[in-house]
């Protein structure tokens, strides 16, 4: 060991300079970072800008160890170092910067996941978790590969082998992956969410859970329906939870012998009834067609609320008012009528209690006494 080098006064002066500049730089960087973070937080609070709040959170979660590393690298620039040390410092700058960028991106992903569940419930927690994990894996993988490439490691073979392995795994679990990507599509596009009432095919129920592979629906009849995410997205899904209004069409009929003036009065009666209901908007009421045994009316109105129970209450109110109003107009509702016309031939035999009913023969003579009977004097 070269003890003379350790006793060199210049070496200790350089070490003292590096230590001093490192401490000063560390304190200055932390102070600047704190001031900027506080200013961004105040601006985000006053302007209610979500981006400024995220930027403030990212700066607040900056690694102090990496700040110290940056301070040391700054201090090393003030002294003369051998060429080998200069190359090492350049690698150190890149590694520290790559780690800090990866930490900021990881923090951004975490903040995004927290923002989705800030109201106490994530709309699709499984999909949010999957997307967050995938993004974080990509971030840290790219950081590791970039550091290895900066250090002179050949990463071509590593990337190629990762690609081949990924293809093989994808082919082996392609059914599972199709459902996983369908789950991600549901989470990103949001055709429905937990709590929505949906109808597709013969299934009608409320979404209970959106999982990695399947979606679970509580049917109206009480049982739980489990359907694969990929199969679910291939169908036409009716989401009634997002229905703002409801268009209602119903028909009724009156008797054929109703006069024309009263037919017009029935249409006006329907309009007056519906316009008197606050949550219903009248659209039209027309004498539609001459059907079997009735003159058919078609009525259309728009419910201003989507609740099904309120719709049924409104329809009942309309029906009761229509029943009362039609009776006041002395108009009869139609009922099925069938007429049979008999032409030619003879009437069928009429039976009573299963026995043929005897009819007297109009051309028959009164009964005669027996031949051997003698008249009396």
C-alpha positions as a LaTeX table, in Angstrom:
\begin{tabular}{lrrr}
\hline
Residue & $x$ (\AA) & $y$ (\AA) & $z$ (\AA) \\
\hline
Unk1 & 0.00 & 0.00 & 0.00 \\
Unk2 & 1.28 & 3.42 & $-1.00$ \\
Unk3 & 1.32 & 5.29 & 2.31 \\
Unk4 & 2.98 & 8.28 & 0.73 \\
Unk5 & $-0.17$ & 8.84 & $-1.37$ \\
Unk6 & $-2.32$ & 8.85 & 1.74 \\
Unk7 & $-0.08$ & 11.48 & 3.27 \\
Unk8 & $-0.40$ & 13.70 & 0.21 \\
Unk9 & $-1.90$ & 17.03 & 1.26 \\
Unk10 & $-3.49$ & 17.61 & $-2.15$ \\
Unk11 & $-5.52$ & 14.39 & $-1.84$ \\
Unk12 & $-7.03$ & 15.41 & 1.47 \\
Unk13 & $-7.77$ & 18.88 & 0.18 \\
Unk14 & $-9.63$ & 17.37 & $-2.79$ \\
Unk15 & $-11.55$ & 15.04 & $-0.50$ \\
Unk16 & $-12.54$ & 17.93 & 1.71 \\
Unk17 & $-13.64$ & 19.94 & $-1.31$ \\
Unk18 & $-15.74$ & 17.02 & $-2.61$ \\
Unk19 & $-17.38$ & 16.45 & 0.78 \\
Unk20 & $-18.10$ & 20.13 & 1.27 \\
Unk21 & $-19.55$ & 20.67 & $-2.18$ \\
Unk22 & $-21.59$ & 17.46 & $-1.84$ \\
Unk23 & $-23.19$ & 18.64 & 1.40 \\
Unk24 & $-23.82$ & 22.15 & 0.09 \\
Unk25 & $-25.27$ & 20.82 & $-3.17$ \\
Unk26 & $-27.46$ & 18.35 & $-1.28$ \\
Unk27 & $-28.90$ & 21.07 & 0.96 \\
Unk28 & $-29.40$ & 23.48 & $-1.95$ \\
Unk29 & $-31.14$ & 20.82 & $-4.10$ \\
Unk30 & $-33.42$ & 19.79 & $-1.23$ \\
Unk31 & $-34.32$ & 23.43 & $-0.50$ \\
Unk32 & $-35.08$ & 24.15 & $-4.17$ \\
Unk33 & $-37.11$ & 20.96 & $-4.43$ \\
Unk34 & $-39.10$ & 21.84 & $-1.30$ \\
Unk35 & $-39.85$ & 25.38 & $-2.49$ \\
Unk36 & $-41.00$ & 24.20 & $-5.92$ \\
Unk37 & $-43.13$ & 21.47 & $-4.37$ \\
Unk38 & $-44.88$ & 23.88 & $-1.99$ \\
Unk39 & $-45.52$ & 26.39 & $-4.77$ \\
Unk40 & $-47.01$ & 23.73 & $-7.02$ \\
Unk41 & $-49.21$ & 22.47 & $-4.17$ \\
Unk42 & $-50.58$ & 25.96 & $-3.54$ \\
Unk43 & $-51.21$ & 26.54 & $-7.24$ \\
Unk44 & $-52.97$ & 23.18 & $-7.50$ \\
Unk45 & $-55.15$ & 24.04 & $-4.47$ \\
Unk46 & $-56.16$ & 27.47 & $-5.78$ \\
Unk47 & $-56.61$ & 26.56 & $-9.44$ \\
Unk48 & $-57.90$ & 23.02 & $-8.74$ \\
Unk49 & $-55.68$ & 21.69 & $-11.53$ \\
Unk50 & $-55.17$ & 17.95 & $-11.28$ \\
Unk51 & $-51.91$ & 18.02 & $-13.28$ \\
Unk52 & $-50.22$ & 20.48 & $-10.90$ \\
Unk53 & $-51.22$ & 18.33 & $-7.96$ \\
Unk54 & $-49.66$ & 15.26 & $-9.57$ \\
Unk55 & $-46.45$ & 17.20 & $-10.34$ \\
Unk56 & $-46.23$ & 18.33 & $-6.71$ \\
Unk57 & $-46.70$ & 14.76 & $-5.48$ \\
Unk58 & $-43.99$ & 13.50 & $-7.85$ \\
Unk59 & $-41.47$ & 16.08 & $-6.64$ \\
Unk60 & $-42.37$ & 15.39 & $-3.01$ \\
Unk61 & $-41.56$ & 11.70 & $-3.50$ \\
Unk62 & $-38.12$ & 12.31 & $-5.02$ \\
Unk63 & $-35.52$ & 9.96 & $-3.52$ \\
Unk64 & $-33.15$ & 11.70 & $-1.07$ \\
Unk65 & $-30.51$ & 9.07 & $-1.76$ \\
Unk66 & $-30.53$ & 9.97 & $-5.44$ \\
Unk67 & $-30.30$ & 13.66 & $-4.56$ \\
Unk68 & $-27.20$ & 12.82 & $-2.54$ \\
Unk69 & $-25.81$ & 10.88 & $-5.51$ \\
Unk70 & $-26.41$ & 13.86 & $-7.81$ \\
Unk71 & $-24.69$ & 16.13 & $-5.27$ \\
Unk72 & $-21.67$ & 13.81 & $-5.16$ \\
Unk73 & $-21.46$ & 13.74 & $-8.94$ \\
Unk74 & $-21.58$ & 17.54 & $-9.02$ \\
Unk75 & $-18.79$ & 17.72 & $-6.44$ \\
Unk76 & $-16.60$ & 15.29 & $-8.36$ \\
Unk77 & $-16.74$ & 17.64 & $-11.33$ \\
Unk78 & $-14.76$ & 20.24 & $-9.36$ \\
Unk79 & $-11.62$ & 18.14 & $-8.95$ \\
Unk80 & $-9.28$ & 16.57 & $-11.44$ \\
Unk81 & $-9.85$ & 12.84 & $-11.90$ \\
Unk82 & $-8.20$ & 10.24 & $-14.07$ \\
Unk83 & $-9.80$ & 9.35 & $-17.42$ \\
Unk84 & $-11.11$ & 6.07 & $-16.03$ \\
Unk85 & $-12.93$ & 7.98 & $-13.27$ \\
Unk86 & $-14.45$ & 10.36 & $-15.81$ \\
Unk87 & $-15.99$ & 7.41 & $-17.70$ \\
Unk88 & $-17.32$ & 5.97 & $-14.46$ \\
Unk89 & $-18.89$ & 9.31 & $-13.55$ \\
Unk90 & $-20.72$ & 9.48 & $-16.88$ \\
Unk91 & $-22.19$ & 6.05 & $-16.22$ \\
Unk92 & $-23.08$ & 7.16 & $-12.72$ \\
Unk93 & $-24.96$ & 10.20 & $-14.05$ \\
Unk94 & $-26.99$ & 7.99 & $-16.39$ \\
Unk95 & $-27.77$ & 5.36 & $-13.72$ \\
Unk96 & $-28.92$ & 7.96 & $-11.20$ \\
Unk97 & $-31.04$ & 9.77 & $-13.77$ \\
Unk98 & $-32.60$ & 6.49 & $-15.02$ \\
Unk99 & $-33.46$ & 5.42 & $-11.49$ \\
Unk100 & $-35.03$ & 8.80 & $-10.68$ \\
Unk101 & $-37.11$ & 8.83 & $-13.88$ \\
Unk102 & $-38.28$ & 5.28 & $-13.16$ \\
Unk103 & $-39.23$ & 6.28 & $-9.62$ \\
Unk104 & $-41.17$ & 9.30 & $-10.88$ \\
Unk105 & $-43.04$ & 7.19 & $-13.45$ \\
Unk106 & $-43.76$ & 4.51 & $-10.86$ \\
Unk107 & $-45.09$ & 7.17 & $-8.51$ \\
Unk108 & $-47.23$ & 8.60 & $-11.30$ \\
Unk109 & $-48.79$ & 5.20 & $-11.92$ \\
Unk110 & $-49.50$ & 4.78 & $-8.21$ \\
Unk111 & $-51.11$ & 8.23 & $-8.04$ \\
Unk112 & $-53.26$ & 7.41 & $-11.08$ \\
Unk113 & $-54.46$ & 4.19 & $-9.44$ \\
Unk114 & $-55.22$ & 6.07 & $-6.21$ \\
Unk115 & $-57.15$ & 8.76 & $-8.11$ \\
Unk116 & $-59.46$ & 6.12 & $-9.60$ \\
Unk117 & $-60.41$ & 4.88 & $-6.14$ \\
Unk118 & $-60.30$ & 8.23 & $-4.34$ \\
Unk119 & $-64.09$ & 8.25 & $-3.89$ \\
Unk120 & $-63.91$ & 4.99 & $-1.96$ \\
Unk121 & $-64.66$ & 2.59 & $-4.77$ \\
Unk122 & $-62.77$ & 1.82 & $-7.93$ \\
Unk123 & $-65.01$ & 1.41 & $-10.94$ \\
Unk124 & $-63.05$ & $-1.59$ & $-12.10$ \\
Unk125 & $-60.41$ & $-2.40$ & $-9.46$ \\
Unk126 & $-59.17$ & $-5.58$ & $-11.18$ \\
Unk127 & $-58.56$ & $-3.85$ & $-14.50$ \\
Unk128 & $-56.97$ & $-0.86$ & $-12.79$ \\
Unk129 & $-54.58$ & $-3.12$ & $-10.87$ \\
Unk130 & $-53.66$ & $-5.08$ & $-14.02$ \\
Unk131 & $-52.95$ & $-1.95$ & $-16.04$ \\
Unk132 & $-50.92$ & $-0.46$ & $-13.19$ \\
Unk133 & $-48.80$ & $-3.60$ & $-12.78$ \\
Unk134 & $-48.20$ & $-3.87$ & $-16.53$ \\
Unk135 & $-47.11$ & $-0.24$ & $-16.82$ \\
Unk136 & $-44.79$ & $-0.53$ & $-13.84$ \\
Unk137 & $-43.23$ & $-3.72$ & $-15.23$ \\
Unk138 & $-42.60$ & $-1.98$ & $-18.55$ \\
Unk139 & $-41.08$ & 1.06 & $-16.81$ \\
Unk140 & $-38.64$ & $-0.89$ & $-14.65$ \\
Unk141 & $-37.78$ & $-3.31$ & $-17.48$ \\
Unk142 & $-36.90$ & $-0.44$ & $-19.79$ \\
Unk143 & $-34.87$ & 1.20 & $-17.02$ \\
Unk144 & $-32.90$ & $-2.00$ & $-16.40$ \\
Unk145 & $-32.26$ & $-2.61$ & $-20.11$ \\
Unk146 & $-31.17$ & 0.99 & $-20.67$ \\
Unk147 & $-28.71$ & 0.81 & $-17.75$ \\
Unk148 & $-27.28$ & $-2.46$ & $-19.03$ \\
Unk149 & $-26.91$ & $-0.99$ & $-22.52$ \\
Unk150 & $-25.18$ & 2.09 & $-21.09$ \\
Unk151 & $-22.73$ & $-0.13$ & $-19.22$ \\
Unk152 & $-21.80$ & $-1.86$ & $-22.48$ \\
Unk153 & $-23.81$ & $-5.08$ & $-22.07$ \\
Unk154 & $-25.21$ & $-6.55$ & $-25.30$ \\
Unk155 & $-28.96$ & $-6.75$ & $-24.66$ \\
Unk156 & $-29.96$ & $-7.87$ & $-28.19$ \\
Unk157 & $-29.96$ & $-11.57$ & $-27.33$ \\
Unk158 & $-31.81$ & $-10.88$ & $-24.08$ \\
Unk159 & $-34.55$ & $-8.90$ & $-25.84$ \\
Unk160 & $-34.86$ & $-11.57$ & $-28.56$ \\
Unk161 & $-35.18$ & $-14.38$ & $-26.03$ \\
Unk162 & $-37.78$ & $-12.39$ & $-24.08$ \\
Unk163 & $-39.77$ & $-11.91$ & $-27.29$ \\
Unk164 & $-39.66$ & $-15.60$ & $-28.21$ \\
Unk165 & $-40.62$ & $-16.61$ & $-24.68$ \\
Unk166 & $-43.49$ & $-14.15$ & $-24.69$ \\
Unk167 & $-44.84$ & $-15.54$ & $-27.97$ \\
Unk168 & $-44.67$ & $-19.10$ & $-26.66$ \\
Unk169 & $-46.49$ & $-18.17$ & $-23.46$ \\
Unk170 & $-49.12$ & $-16.22$ & $-25.40$ \\
Unk171 & $-49.85$ & $-19.21$ & $-27.66$ \\
Unk172 & $-50.15$ & $-21.51$ & $-24.65$ \\
Unk173 & $-52.64$ & $-19.33$ & $-22.79$ \\
Unk174 & $-54.35$ & $-17.52$ & $-25.66$ \\
Unk175 & $-57.86$ & $-18.20$ & $-24.29$ \\
Unk176 & $-56.92$ & $-16.73$ & $-20.92$ \\
Unk177 & $-55.17$ & $-13.79$ & $-22.58$ \\
Unk178 & $-58.24$ & $-13.03$ & $-24.72$ \\
Unk179 & $-60.32$ & $-12.76$ & $-21.55$ \\
Unk180 & $-57.61$ & $-10.68$ & $-19.85$ \\
Unk181 & $-57.47$ & $-8.22$ & $-22.74$ \\
Unk182 & $-61.27$ & $-8.16$ & $-22.81$ \\
Unk183 & $-61.16$ & $-7.21$ & $-19.12$ \\
Unk184 & $-58.70$ & $-4.44$ & $-19.93$ \\
Unk185 & $-60.99$ & $-3.27$ & $-22.74$ \\
Unk186 & $-63.92$ & $-3.16$ & $-20.31$ \\
Unk187 & $-61.83$ & $-1.15$ & $-17.86$ \\
Unk188 & $-60.63$ & 1.36 & $-20.47$ \\
Unk189 & $-63.75$ & 1.73 & $-22.63$ \\
Unk190 & $-66.22$ & 1.28 & $-19.70$ \\
Unk191 & $-69.27$ & $-0.11$ & $-21.58$ \\
Unk192 & $-70.61$ & $-1.00$ & $-18.14$ \\
Unk193 & $-69.48$ & $-0.74$ & $-14.53$ \\
Unk194 & $-70.18$ & $-2.48$ & $-11.24$ \\
Unk195 & $-73.78$ & $-1.76$ & $-10.23$ \\
Unk196 & $-75.12$ & $-1.26$ & $-13.78$ \\
Unk197 & $-78.23$ & $-3.15$ & $-14.88$ \\
Unk198 & $-77.54$ & $-4.84$ & $-18.22$ \\
Unk199 & $-79.43$ & $-7.10$ & $-20.62$ \\
Unk200 & $-77.80$ & $-9.31$ & $-23.24$ \\
Unk201 & $-79.22$ & $-12.42$ & $-24.86$ \\
Unk202 & $-81.48$ & $-14.08$ & $-22.32$ \\
Unk203 & $-79.63$ & $-12.63$ & $-19.30$ \\
Unk204 & $-80.86$ & $-9.58$ & $-17.38$ \\
Unk205 & $-79.26$ & $-8.52$ & $-14.11$ \\
Unk206 & $-76.89$ & $-6.25$ & $-12.18$ \\
Unk207 & $-73.10$ & $-6.32$ & $-12.62$ \\
Unk208 & $-71.55$ & $-7.56$ & $-9.36$ \\
Unk209 & $-67.91$ & $-8.16$ & $-10.26$ \\
Unk210 & $-65.62$ & $-7.59$ & $-13.25$ \\
Unk211 & $-62.74$ & $-10.00$ & $-12.89$ \\
Unk212 & $-59.59$ & $-10.93$ & $-14.72$ \\
Unk213 & $-61.33$ & $-13.65$ & $-16.76$ \\
Unk214 & $-65.06$ & $-13.48$ & $-16.04$ \\
Unk215 & $-67.81$ & $-11.02$ & $-15.21$ \\
Unk216 & $-70.44$ & $-11.98$ & $-12.63$ \\
Unk217 & $-74.03$ & $-10.81$ & $-12.95$ \\
Unk218 & $-76.82$ & $-11.14$ & $-10.39$ \\
Unk219 & $-79.87$ & $-12.11$ & $-12.44$ \\
Unk220 & $-83.40$ & $-10.92$ & $-11.69$ \\
Unk221 & $-84.38$ & $-14.44$ & $-10.71$ \\
Unk222 & $-81.69$ & $-14.43$ & $-8.00$ \\
Unk223 & $-78.96$ & $-16.67$ & $-9.36$ \\
Unk224 & $-75.47$ & $-15.49$ & $-10.29$ \\
Unk225 & $-74.55$ & $-15.66$ & $-13.98$ \\
Unk226 & $-70.85$ & $-16.02$ & $-14.78$ \\
Unk227 & $-69.77$ & $-15.16$ & $-18.33$ \\
Unk228 & $-66.30$ & $-14.91$ & $-19.89$ \\
Unk229 & $-65.23$ & $-11.35$ & $-20.65$ \\
Unk230 & $-64.41$ & $-12.12$ & $-24.29$ \\
Unk231 & $-67.81$ & $-13.79$ & $-24.84$ \\
Unk232 & $-69.56$ & $-10.86$ & $-23.16$ \\
Unk233 & $-67.96$ & $-8.26$ & $-25.44$ \\
Unk234 & $-69.02$ & $-10.23$ & $-28.55$ \\
Unk235 & $-72.69$ & $-9.60$ & $-27.72$ \\
Unk236 & $-74.92$ & $-6.55$ & $-27.86$ \\
Unk237 & $-75.24$ & $-5.30$ & $-24.26$ \\
Unk238 & $-78.12$ & $-3.02$ & $-23.23$ \\
Unk239 & $-77.03$ & $-0.85$ & $-20.28$ \\
Unk240 & $-80.21$ & 0.42 & $-18.60$ \\
Unk241 & $-78.31$ & 2.15 & $-15.78$ \\
Unk242 & $-77.22$ & 4.85 & $-18.22$ \\
Unk243 & $-80.68$ & 5.39 & $-19.67$ \\
Unk244 & $-81.70$ & 9.01 & $-19.05$ \\
Unk245 & $-85.24$ & 8.75 & $-20.46$ \\
Unk246 & $-87.59$ & 5.90 & $-21.37$ \\
Unk247 & $-89.80$ & 5.87 & $-24.48$ \\
Unk248 & $-93.10$ & 4.11 & $-23.83$ \\
Unk249 & $-95.48$ & 2.79 & $-26.49$ \\
Unk250 & $-98.81$ & 1.19 & $-25.61$ \\
Unk251 & $-102.05$ & 0.40 & $-27.44$ \\
Unk252 & $-105.72$ & 0.04 & $-26.58$ \\
Unk253 & $-108.95$ & $-0.45$ & $-28.54$ \\
Unk254 & $-112.53$ & 0.80 & $-28.46$ \\
Unk255 & $-115.68$ & $-0.68$ & $-29.93$ \\
Unk256 & $-116.51$ & $-0.35$ & $-33.63$ \\
Unk257 & $-119.87$ & 1.32 & $-33.05$ \\
Unk258 & $-118.20$ & 4.40 & $-31.46$ \\
Unk259 & $-119.12$ & 7.64 & $-33.29$ \\
Unk260 & $-116.40$ & 9.60 & $-35.06$ \\
Unk261 & $-116.68$ & 12.58 & $-32.69$ \\
Unk262 & $-116.08$ & 10.39 & $-29.68$ \\
Unk263 & $-113.11$ & 8.70 & $-31.38$ \\
Unk264 & $-111.55$ & 12.16 & $-31.70$ \\
Unk265 & $-112.44$ & 12.87 & $-28.09$ \\
Unk266 & $-110.62$ & 9.72 & $-26.93$ \\
Unk267 & $-107.37$ & 10.93 & $-28.57$ \\
Unk268 & $-107.74$ & 14.32 & $-26.87$ \\
Unk269 & $-108.46$ & 12.58 & $-23.56$ \\
Unk270 & $-105.21$ & 10.59 & $-23.74$ \\
Unk271 & $-103.20$ & 13.75 & $-24.47$ \\
Unk272 & $-104.81$ & 15.58 & $-21.54$ \\
Unk273 & $-104.11$ & 12.72 & $-19.13$ \\
Unk274 & $-100.42$ & 12.38 & $-20.01$ \\
Unk275 & $-99.76$ & 16.14 & $-20.03$ \\
Unk276 & $-101.08$ & 16.25 & $-16.48$ \\
Unk277 & $-98.27$ & 13.95 & $-15.25$ \\
Unk278 & $-95.09$ & 15.81 & $-14.28$ \\
Unk279 & $-92.50$ & 13.14 & $-15.06$ \\
Unk280 & $-94.08$ & 12.15 & $-18.41$ \\
Unk281 & $-93.85$ & 14.07 & $-21.70$ \\
Unk282 & $-96.59$ & 13.48 & $-24.25$ \\
Unk283 & $-95.43$ & 12.59 & $-27.75$ \\
Unk284 & $-98.47$ & 11.43 & $-29.75$ \\
Unk285 & $-101.79$ & 9.56 & $-29.60$ \\
Unk286 & $-103.38$ & 8.38 & $-32.87$ \\
Unk287 & $-106.23$ & 6.24 & $-34.09$ \\
Unk288 & $-103.93$ & 3.69 & $-35.67$ \\
Unk289 & $-105.83$ & 0.91 & $-37.40$ \\
Unk290 & $-109.02$ & $-1.09$ & $-37.93$ \\
Unk291 & $-108.18$ & $-4.33$ & $-36.19$ \\
Unk292 & $-110.25$ & $-7.38$ & $-35.37$ \\
Unk293 & $-113.14$ & $-6.35$ & $-33.11$ \\
Unk294 & $-111.66$ & $-2.93$ & $-32.26$ \\
Unk295 & $-110.54$ & 0.51 & $-33.35$ \\
Unk296 & $-106.89$ & 0.56 & $-32.24$ \\
Unk297 & $-105.17$ & 3.59 & $-30.71$ \\
Unk298 & $-101.37$ & 3.87 & $-30.37$ \\
Unk299 & $-99.96$ & 6.16 & $-27.67$ \\
Unk300 & $-96.33$ & 7.26 & $-27.24$ \\
Unk301 & $-94.92$ & 9.23 & $-24.31$ \\
Unk302 & $-91.45$ & 9.82 & $-22.83$ \\
Unk303 & $-90.64$ & 9.16 & $-19.20$ \\
Unk304 & $-88.24$ & 11.82 & $-17.91$ \\
Unk305 & $-86.75$ & 9.38 & $-15.40$ \\
Unk306 & $-85.26$ & 5.94 & $-16.02$ \\
Unk307 & $-86.54$ & 4.17 & $-12.91$ \\
Unk308 & $-88.69$ & 1.19 & $-13.90$ \\
Unk309 & $-90.92$ & 1.34 & $-10.83$ \\
Unk310 & $-91.76$ & 4.98 & $-11.49$ \\
Unk311 & $-92.60$ & 4.05 & $-15.07$ \\
Unk312 & $-94.99$ & 1.33 & $-13.87$ \\
Unk313 & $-96.64$ & 3.73 & $-11.40$ \\
Unk314 & $-97.11$ & 6.27 & $-14.20$ \\
Unk315 & $-98.54$ & 3.69 & $-16.57$ \\
Unk316 & $-100.99$ & 2.56 & $-13.90$ \\
Unk317 & $-102.06$ & 6.17 & $-13.32$ \\
Unk318 & $-102.63$ & 6.63 & $-17.05$ \\
Unk319 & $-104.61$ & 3.41 & $-17.32$ \\
Unk320 & $-106.90$ & 4.30 & $-14.40$ \\
Unk321 & $-107.51$ & 7.83 & $-15.71$ \\
Unk322 & $-108.14$ & 6.45 & $-19.19$ \\
Unk323 & $-110.64$ & 3.91 & $-17.84$ \\
Unk324 & $-112.55$ & 6.62 & $-15.99$ \\
Unk325 & $-112.45$ & 9.10 & $-18.88$ \\
Unk326 & $-113.65$ & 6.60 & $-21.47$ \\
Unk327 & $-116.61$ & 5.69 & $-19.28$ \\
Unk328 & $-117.50$ & 9.37 & $-18.90$ \\
Unk329 & $-117.50$ & 9.68 & $-22.70$ \\
Unk330 & $-119.91$ & 6.72 & $-22.86$ \\
Unk331 & $-117.43$ & 4.78 & $-24.96$ \\
Unk332 & $-116.86$ & 1.08 & $-24.59$ \\
Unk333 & $-113.52$ & $-0.67$ & $-24.68$ \\
Unk334 & $-113.41$ & $-3.37$ & $-27.30$ \\
Unk335 & $-113.46$ & $-7.04$ & $-26.45$ \\
Unk336 & $-113.08$ & $-10.05$ & $-28.77$ \\
Unk337 & $-116.25$ & $-10.84$ & $-30.76$ \\
Unk338 & $-116.76$ & $-13.86$ & $-33.02$ \\
Unk339 & $-119.80$ & $-14.29$ & $-35.27$ \\
Unk340 & $-120.69$ & $-17.58$ & $-36.99$ \\
Unk341 & $-123.04$ & $-17.51$ & $-39.98$ \\
Unk342 & $-124.88$ & $-20.77$ & $-40.79$ \\
Unk343 & $-126.07$ & $-21.17$ & $-44.41$ \\
Unk344 & $-127.98$ & $-24.18$ & $-45.69$ \\
Unk345 & $-128.17$ & $-27.76$ & $-44.35$ \\
Unk346 & $-129.77$ & $-28.68$ & $-41.07$ \\
Unk347 & $-129.02$ & $-27.61$ & $-37.52$ \\
Unk348 & $-127.05$ & $-30.06$ & $-35.47$ \\
Unk349 & $-128.78$ & $-32.17$ & $-32.87$ \\
Unk350 & $-129.17$ & $-30.36$ & $-29.56$ \\
Unk351 & $-128.44$ & $-32.41$ & $-26.47$ \\
Unk352 & $-129.28$ & $-31.81$ & $-22.85$ \\
Unk353 & $-127.14$ & $-33.48$ & $-20.22$ \\
Unk354 & $-125.70$ & $-35.70$ & $-22.93$ \\
Unk355 & $-129.09$ & $-37.08$ & $-24.04$ \\
Unk356 & $-130.88$ & $-36.21$ & $-27.31$ \\
Unk357 & $-133.92$ & $-33.99$ & $-26.79$ \\
Unk358 & $-137.08$ & $-35.48$ & $-28.40$ \\
Unk359 & $-139.20$ & $-33.20$ & $-30.55$ \\
Unk360 & $-142.84$ & $-34.09$ & $-31.38$ \\
Unk361 & $-143.63$ & $-35.03$ & $-34.98$ \\
Unk362 & $-146.19$ & $-32.49$ & $-36.26$ \\
Unk363 & $-147.66$ & $-34.90$ & $-38.93$ \\
Unk364 & $-148.25$ & $-37.85$ & $-36.56$ \\
Unk365 & $-151.85$ & $-39.06$ & $-35.82$ \\
Unk366 & $-153.17$ & $-39.59$ & $-32.29$ \\
Unk367 & $-152.59$ & $-43.06$ & $-30.86$ \\
Unk368 & $-155.22$ & $-45.76$ & $-31.84$ \\
Unk369 & $-156.67$ & $-48.33$ & $-29.45$ \\
Unk370 & $-155.74$ & $-51.97$ & $-29.92$ \\
Unk371 & $-157.67$ & $-53.92$ & $-32.61$ \\
Unk372 & $-159.12$ & $-56.40$ & $-30.15$ \\
Unk373 & $-160.59$ & $-53.71$ & $-27.95$ \\
Unk374 & $-164.45$ & $-53.40$ & $-28.18$ \\
Unk375 & $-166.27$ & $-50.12$ & $-27.77$ \\
Unk376 & $-168.47$ & $-49.87$ & $-24.74$ \\
Unk377 & $-172.13$ & $-48.98$ & $-24.87$ \\
\hline
\end{tabular}
